[in-house]
Amino acid sequence: MATHFTNSPQFRLIVRDLGQNGEIPKTLIISRSPTDNIDAAEIPLSKIKVEGGSTPPSNVVESKTVYGVVGFITLQNNEYIIVITDRERIGTIKNADVYRVKSVSVVSITRNNMTPNQAKSENIYLQKLEDHFDTNNMYFSYGYDLTQSLQRQASTSPHPGWKQADPRFFWNHYLCEKMMNGDDHEDNNYSMSDFILPIMQGFISINRAQVHGHPFAFALLSRRSRLRAGTRYFSRGIDKDGNVSNFVETEQLVIYDGSDAVGGYDFTGRHQMSYIQTRGSIPVFWSQVINMRYTPKLWLDTGDDSLKAMKTHFKDQVATYGPQILVNLVNKKGYEYPLAQAYSQGVIKTGDPNLTYIHFDFHHECRKMRWDRIKILIDQIEGQLEQQGYCYYNATNSHKPFIEKAQTSVVRSNCMDCLDRTNVVQSAIAKWVLSRQLQQLQILRPGEIVDEQIDFMHLYRKVWADNADAISLGYSGTGALKTDYTRTGKRTKTGAFEDLTKSLMRYVKNNYMDGARQDGFDLALGVYRVSSTSWEDSPYNLNTPLIIHIVPLVVLLSAIMCIFGVMLISYSGITSTTLICLFIAFWFSLLVTTFHYMLQNSQCYVDWPRLVAVPGQSDSNILKPSAEALTSTYLPRKFGKQAQRRSSKELSALEEGDQIPLKKMS
């Protein structure tokens, strides 16, 4: 594809599709004349049309190569088209190339004049949008539906273009709404559907593998749901519609052309095998309100509304995947136990015979780095795995392919974050299934397992560890923990030290950086739709008092002076230390006082989302400050337009659970 700007009497942006595989080239034309309403922030559909042919336009002032249209978005003052400007080829699935988005360009298609404050607000939105696409793994294919599993593709009637995509994993669905709505516009000679390119967020790895001289393609695809998407502490539990946070469908693919297949990386797929697992947050109303402490307070609601949402969730899951084998990996005591209890009781109350609940306390069973004990869980569910099966799509006769074997249920795993422990268990279950698949293809001999194939296991562990890192990066901001076991098959002290480092990084990012990342999710997915407002009403117009900015500097200065005082005692040679001790005592008391102030006012120092409120923010029903509080120099006058507070006493009330519609669990 290519985009062109022209300097004709009309402002025109032209996207040319040069056509593939014999298709007719098409051109998407976006035009705006000087007589149009210059104050309109959005171009009407009547100014967008699709024409046949791909002849380069005249009067081109700027041109660039693009690889797809992500979609359209209207911000505060202008409308933009988002296009893919760089891509990386990952591999092929059934002769269709799969790409990772390397970079996008957000191009304005309106030219409205803006005041400096309006431009400031608009640039903030643009930065959030660009950061979202830069920091999350996005994938697309022109010839293979990445949003649908192999079994769903084989068992459903095909629909043209984007209409067959699974809306849960169609990441740019909101951004494509304009093109979807323009399909039937009277001025279009060709449907705008031709330019709709579903993008999947998550992870894809496609590799050529070989076992006993048999070459085959080994692929792993993890699809993150766009419903209730977000960051670790700002997206927890379930919503009223039954959508859970961090829901990911992971599909392991084996594509084999038979023992007489020619080598290389392109497999036509005479034999196609797939195995699906899912993960998702514990499906009850719960949250963790960040407060600068390493472990936030746990908030939990097990009322009727929570149970109703759980029933909705599992009704949808059973309809999509069949019966659910629920593997809960959280601790059976301590901080995590209330959630485990709420989950198990909720499953019992649903009364659904399609749900099998298994609680495997991962940390207890695998303590002292005995991670080989995951086999205890595999042995426990082995009978259900045998009954569940996997998908085997037999295409040896390309004219009459058929599903020889279907996966009839799914394992749904979770821990607190659905990241680290979940990754380890999912890779172990997938490995067990893979041995059976390769035996059926006669790549492995009866009774043989993939663990015995040293070269292949090196690839297998690497792919699953990379998957763990990618899924964790999108949710927590860091790579996954425990990947030393996934990569090497054993737990190491070096890996434990790396996990400590990642845990500290998670603390910093989740408390002080994730608000901005959550805004990126909400903006790109349409959870928040920008309205035309003044800078004074912008969610990014923060008027926090000076003291809020000064206190962290005082904390830093006090810590430095305390260290300086200790160094004076050790190295100065001063015989009398009374004065130095008083010096240290003063700065230490100031350090304690100011740090205590920050903890008491932690909501002013953590990075909250500014666009959509979360529990502990505006959903907490925190009262707006009184007129007296607004004039106080010691309290924030405004907190991101949404969450506002009057005193540290109010924060104490929040910590006691009085200000949010959830119950605190100790």
PDB file of C-alpha atoms in Angstrom, residues 131-259:
ATOM      1  CA  ASP A 131       2.894   4.721  23.101  1.00  0.00           C
ATOM      2  CA  HIS A 132       0.155   2.101  23.177  1.00  0.00           C
ATOM      3  CA  PHE A 133       1.103   0.744  19.762  1.00  0.00           C
ATOM      4  CA  ASP A 134       4.836   1.043  20.457  1.00  0.00           C
ATOM      5  CA  THR A 135       4.769  -0.918  23.737  1.00  0.00           C
ATOM      6  CA  ASN A 136       2.296  -3.721  22.928  1.00  0.00           C
ATOM      7  CA  ASN A 137       2.867  -6.631  20.567  1.00  0.00           C
ATOM      8  CA  MET A 138       0.430  -6.409  17.631  1.00  0.00           C
ATOM      9  CA  TYR A 139       0.126  -8.926  14.800  1.00  0.00           C
ATOM     10  CA  PHE A 140      -1.741  -9.167  11.492  1.00  0.00           C
ATOM     11  CA  SER A 141      -2.031 -11.322   8.391  1.00  0.00           C
ATOM     12  CA  TYR A 142      -3.580 -10.642   5.000  1.00  0.00           C
ATOM     13  CA  GLY A 143      -4.477 -14.285   4.409  1.00  0.00           C
ATOM     14  CA  TYR A 144      -5.039 -15.988   7.786  1.00  0.00           C
ATOM     15  CA  ASP A 145      -7.520 -15.067  10.516  1.00  0.00           C
ATOM     16  CA  LEU A 146      -5.319 -14.688  13.586  1.00  0.00           C
ATOM     17  CA  THR A 147      -8.313 -14.002  15.838  1.00  0.00           C
ATOM     18  CA  GLN A 148      -9.874 -17.437  15.318  1.00  0.00           C
ATOM     19  CA  SER A 149      -8.557 -20.798  16.438  1.00  0.00           C
ATOM     20  CA  LEU A 150      -8.043 -23.575  13.904  1.00  0.00           C
ATOM     21  CA  GLN A 151     -11.045 -25.519  15.198  1.00  0.00           C
ATOM     22  CA  ARG A 152     -13.396 -22.515  15.023  1.00  0.00           C
ATOM     23  CA  GLN A 153     -12.242 -21.702  11.493  1.00  0.00           C
ATOM     24  CA  ALA A 154     -12.807 -25.279  10.376  1.00  0.00           C
ATOM     25  CA  SER A 155     -16.211 -25.694  12.016  1.00  0.00           C
ATOM     26  CA  THR A 156     -17.906 -22.409  11.048  1.00  0.00           C
ATOM     27  CA  SER A 157     -19.075 -21.056   7.720  1.00  0.00           C
ATOM     28  CA  PRO A 158     -16.586 -18.557   6.291  1.00  0.00           C
ATOM     29  CA  HIS A 159     -17.577 -14.889   6.113  1.00  0.00           C
ATOM     30  CA  PRO A 160     -16.004 -12.316   3.839  1.00  0.00           C
ATOM     31  CA  GLY A 161     -13.073 -10.330   5.160  1.00  0.00           C
ATOM     32  CA  TRP A 162     -13.123  -8.951   8.670  1.00  0.00           C
ATOM     33  CA  LYS A 163     -16.627 -10.205   9.442  1.00  0.00           C
ATOM     34  CA  GLN A 164     -15.303 -13.656  10.335  1.00  0.00           C
ATOM     35  CA  ALA A 165     -12.935 -12.238  12.980  1.00  0.00           C
ATOM     36  CA  ASP A 166     -13.601 -13.016  16.650  1.00  0.00           C
ATOM     37  CA  PRO A 167     -14.650  -9.633  18.120  1.00  0.00           C
ATOM     38  CA  ARG A 168     -12.968 -10.481  21.445  1.00  0.00           C
ATOM     39  CA  PHE A 169      -9.525 -10.533  19.851  1.00  0.00           C
ATOM     40  CA  PHE A 170     -10.128  -7.937  17.114  1.00  0.00           C
ATOM     41  CA  TRP A 171      -7.933  -5.350  18.891  1.00  0.00           C
ATOM     42  CA  ASN A 172      -8.618  -2.433  16.529  1.00  0.00           C
ATOM     43  CA  HIS A 173     -12.365  -3.088  16.340  1.00  0.00           C
ATOM     44  CA  TYR A 174     -13.241   0.349  17.739  1.00  0.00           C
ATOM     45  CA  LEU A 175     -10.798   2.090  15.418  1.00  0.00           C
ATOM     46  CA  CYS A 176     -12.400   0.377  12.406  1.00  0.00           C
ATOM     47  CA  GLU A 177     -15.955   1.450  13.251  1.00  0.00           C
ATOM     48  CA  LYS A 178     -15.884   4.273  10.704  1.00  0.00           C
ATOM     49  CA  MET A 179     -14.992   1.879   7.895  1.00  0.00           C
ATOM     50  CA  MET A 180     -17.553  -0.654   9.103  1.00  0.00           C
ATOM     51  CA  ASN A 181     -20.244   2.017   9.106  1.00  0.00           C
ATOM     52  CA  GLY A 182     -19.191   3.154   5.642  1.00  0.00           C
ATOM     53  CA  ASP A 183     -19.705  -0.241   4.027  1.00  0.00           C
ATOM     54  CA  ASP A 184     -23.135   0.575   2.624  1.00  0.00           C
ATOM     55  CA  HIS A 185     -22.638   4.269   1.947  1.00  0.00           C
ATOM     56  CA  GLU A 186     -24.262   5.296  -1.331  1.00  0.00           C
ATOM     57  CA  ASP A 187     -21.125   7.037  -2.638  1.00  0.00           C
ATOM     58  CA  ASN A 188     -18.953   3.920  -2.383  1.00  0.00           C
ATOM     59  CA  ASN A 189     -18.313   1.884  -5.507  1.00  0.00           C
ATOM     60  CA  TYR A 190     -16.368  -0.662  -3.475  1.00  0.00           C
ATOM     61  CA  SER A 191     -16.874  -1.688   0.108  1.00  0.00           C
ATOM     62  CA  MET A 192     -14.552  -0.107   2.659  1.00  0.00           C
ATOM     63  CA  SER A 193     -14.272  -3.604   4.138  1.00  0.00           C
ATOM     64  CA  ASP A 194     -11.356  -4.177   1.790  1.00  0.00           C
ATOM     65  CA  PHE A 195      -9.280  -1.830   3.934  1.00  0.00           C
ATOM     66  CA  ILE A 196     -10.300  -3.286   7.325  1.00  0.00           C
ATOM     67  CA  LEU A 197      -7.375  -5.269   8.716  1.00  0.00           C
ATOM     68  CA  PRO A 198      -8.026  -7.070  12.037  1.00  0.00           C
ATOM     69  CA  ILE A 199      -5.071  -6.775  14.396  1.00  0.00           C
ATOM     70  CA  MET A 200      -4.410  -9.189  17.241  1.00  0.00           C
ATOM     71  CA  GLN A 201      -2.593  -8.232  20.446  1.00  0.00           C
ATOM     72  CA  GLY A 202      -0.578 -10.847  22.325  1.00  0.00           C
ATOM     73  CA  PHE A 203       2.157 -13.167  21.075  1.00  0.00           C
ATOM     74  CA  ILE A 204       2.942 -15.286  18.000  1.00  0.00           C
ATOM     75  CA  SER A 205       5.896 -17.566  17.349  1.00  0.00           C
ATOM     76  CA  ILE A 206       6.164 -19.756  14.237  1.00  0.00           C
ATOM     77  CA  ASN A 207       9.084 -22.171  13.981  1.00  0.00           C
ATOM     78  CA  ARG A 208      10.354 -25.041  11.905  1.00  0.00           C
ATOM     79  CA  ALA A 209      10.894 -28.069  14.129  1.00  0.00           C
ATOM     80  CA  GLN A 210      12.142 -31.580  13.537  1.00  0.00           C
ATOM     81  CA  VAL A 211      11.772 -34.777  15.533  1.00  0.00           C
ATOM     82  CA  HIS A 212      13.173 -38.106  14.319  1.00  0.00           C
ATOM     83  CA  GLY A 213      13.792 -36.553  10.905  1.00  0.00           C
ATOM     84  CA  HIS A 214      10.196 -35.408  10.478  1.00  0.00           C
ATOM     85  CA  PRO A 215       9.942 -31.644   9.769  1.00  0.00           C
ATOM     86  CA  PHE A 216       6.854 -29.763  10.933  1.00  0.00           C
ATOM     87  CA  ALA A 217       5.782 -26.262  11.881  1.00  0.00           C
ATOM     88  CA  PHE A 218       5.432 -25.580  15.605  1.00  0.00           C
ATOM     89  CA  ALA A 219       3.546 -22.383  16.425  1.00  0.00           C
ATOM     90  CA  LEU A 220       2.182 -20.676  19.520  1.00  0.00           C
ATOM     91  CA  LEU A 221      -0.459 -17.937  19.374  1.00  0.00           C
ATOM     92  CA  SER A 222      -1.721 -16.054  22.424  1.00  0.00           C
ATOM     93  CA  ARG A 223      -4.709 -13.776  21.849  1.00  0.00           C
ATOM     94  CA  ARG A 224      -5.482 -11.146  24.491  1.00  0.00           C
ATOM     95  CA  SER A 225      -9.113 -10.079  24.752  1.00  0.00           C
ATOM     96  CA  ARG A 226      -9.868  -6.392  24.203  1.00  0.00           C
ATOM     97  CA  LEU A 227     -12.792  -6.647  26.653  1.00  0.00           C
ATOM     98  CA  ARG A 228     -11.754  -5.379  30.093  1.00  0.00           C
ATOM     99  CA  ALA A 229      -8.170  -4.948  28.927  1.00  0.00           C
ATOM    100  CA  GLY A 230      -5.686  -2.961  30.955  1.00  0.00           C
ATOM    101  CA  THR A 231      -2.782  -2.999  33.364  1.00  0.00           C
ATOM    102  CA  ARG A 232      -2.149  -5.124  36.406  1.00  0.00           C
ATOM    103  CA  TYR A 233      -3.677  -3.149  39.303  1.00  0.00           C
ATOM    104  CA  PHE A 234      -6.135  -1.131  37.227  1.00  0.00           C
ATOM    105  CA  SER A 235      -7.825  -4.150  35.652  1.00  0.00           C
ATOM    106  CA  ARG A 236      -8.765  -6.931  38.054  1.00  0.00           C
ATOM    107  CA  GLY A 237     -11.570  -9.443  38.402  1.00  0.00           C
ATOM    108  CA  ILE A 238     -14.788  -9.315  36.412  1.00  0.00           C
ATOM    109  CA  ASP A 239     -17.263  -6.713  35.195  1.00  0.00           C
ATOM    110  CA  LYS A 240     -21.063  -6.861  35.205  1.00  0.00           C
ATOM    111  CA  ASP A 241     -21.081  -8.223  31.641  1.00  0.00           C
ATOM    112  CA  GLY A 242     -18.976 -11.243  32.578  1.00  0.00           C
ATOM    113  CA  ASN A 243     -15.706 -10.052  31.017  1.00  0.00           C
ATOM    114  CA  VAL A 244     -12.593 -10.789  33.075  1.00  0.00           C
ATOM    115  CA  SER A 245      -9.271  -8.986  33.134  1.00  0.00           C
ATOM    116  CA  ASN A 246      -6.232 -10.366  31.322  1.00  0.00           C
ATOM    117  CA  PHE A 247      -8.238 -12.974  29.435  1.00  0.00           C
ATOM    118  CA  VAL A 248      -5.919 -14.737  26.997  1.00  0.00           C
ATOM    119  CA  GLU A 249      -6.598 -17.638  24.651  1.00  0.00           C
ATOM    120  CA  THR A 250      -3.413 -19.598  23.870  1.00  0.00           C
ATOM    121  CA  GLU A 251      -3.319 -21.954  20.903  1.00  0.00           C
ATOM    122  CA  GLN A 252      -0.516 -24.423  20.242  1.00  0.00           C
ATOM    123  CA  LEU A 253      -0.316 -25.455  16.578  1.00  0.00           C
ATOM    124  CA  VAL A 254       1.389 -28.350  14.819  1.00  0.00           C
ATOM    125  CA  ILE A 255       1.317 -28.282  10.996  1.00  0.00           C
ATOM    126  CA  TYR A 256       2.721 -31.385   9.302  1.00  0.00           C
ATOM    127  CA  ASP A 257       2.821 -32.400   5.648  1.00  0.00           C
ATOM    128  CA  GLY A 258       3.773 -36.026   6.175  1.00  0.00           C
ATOM    129  CA  SER A 259       6.987 -38.007   6.258  1.00  0.00           C
TER     130      SER A 259
END
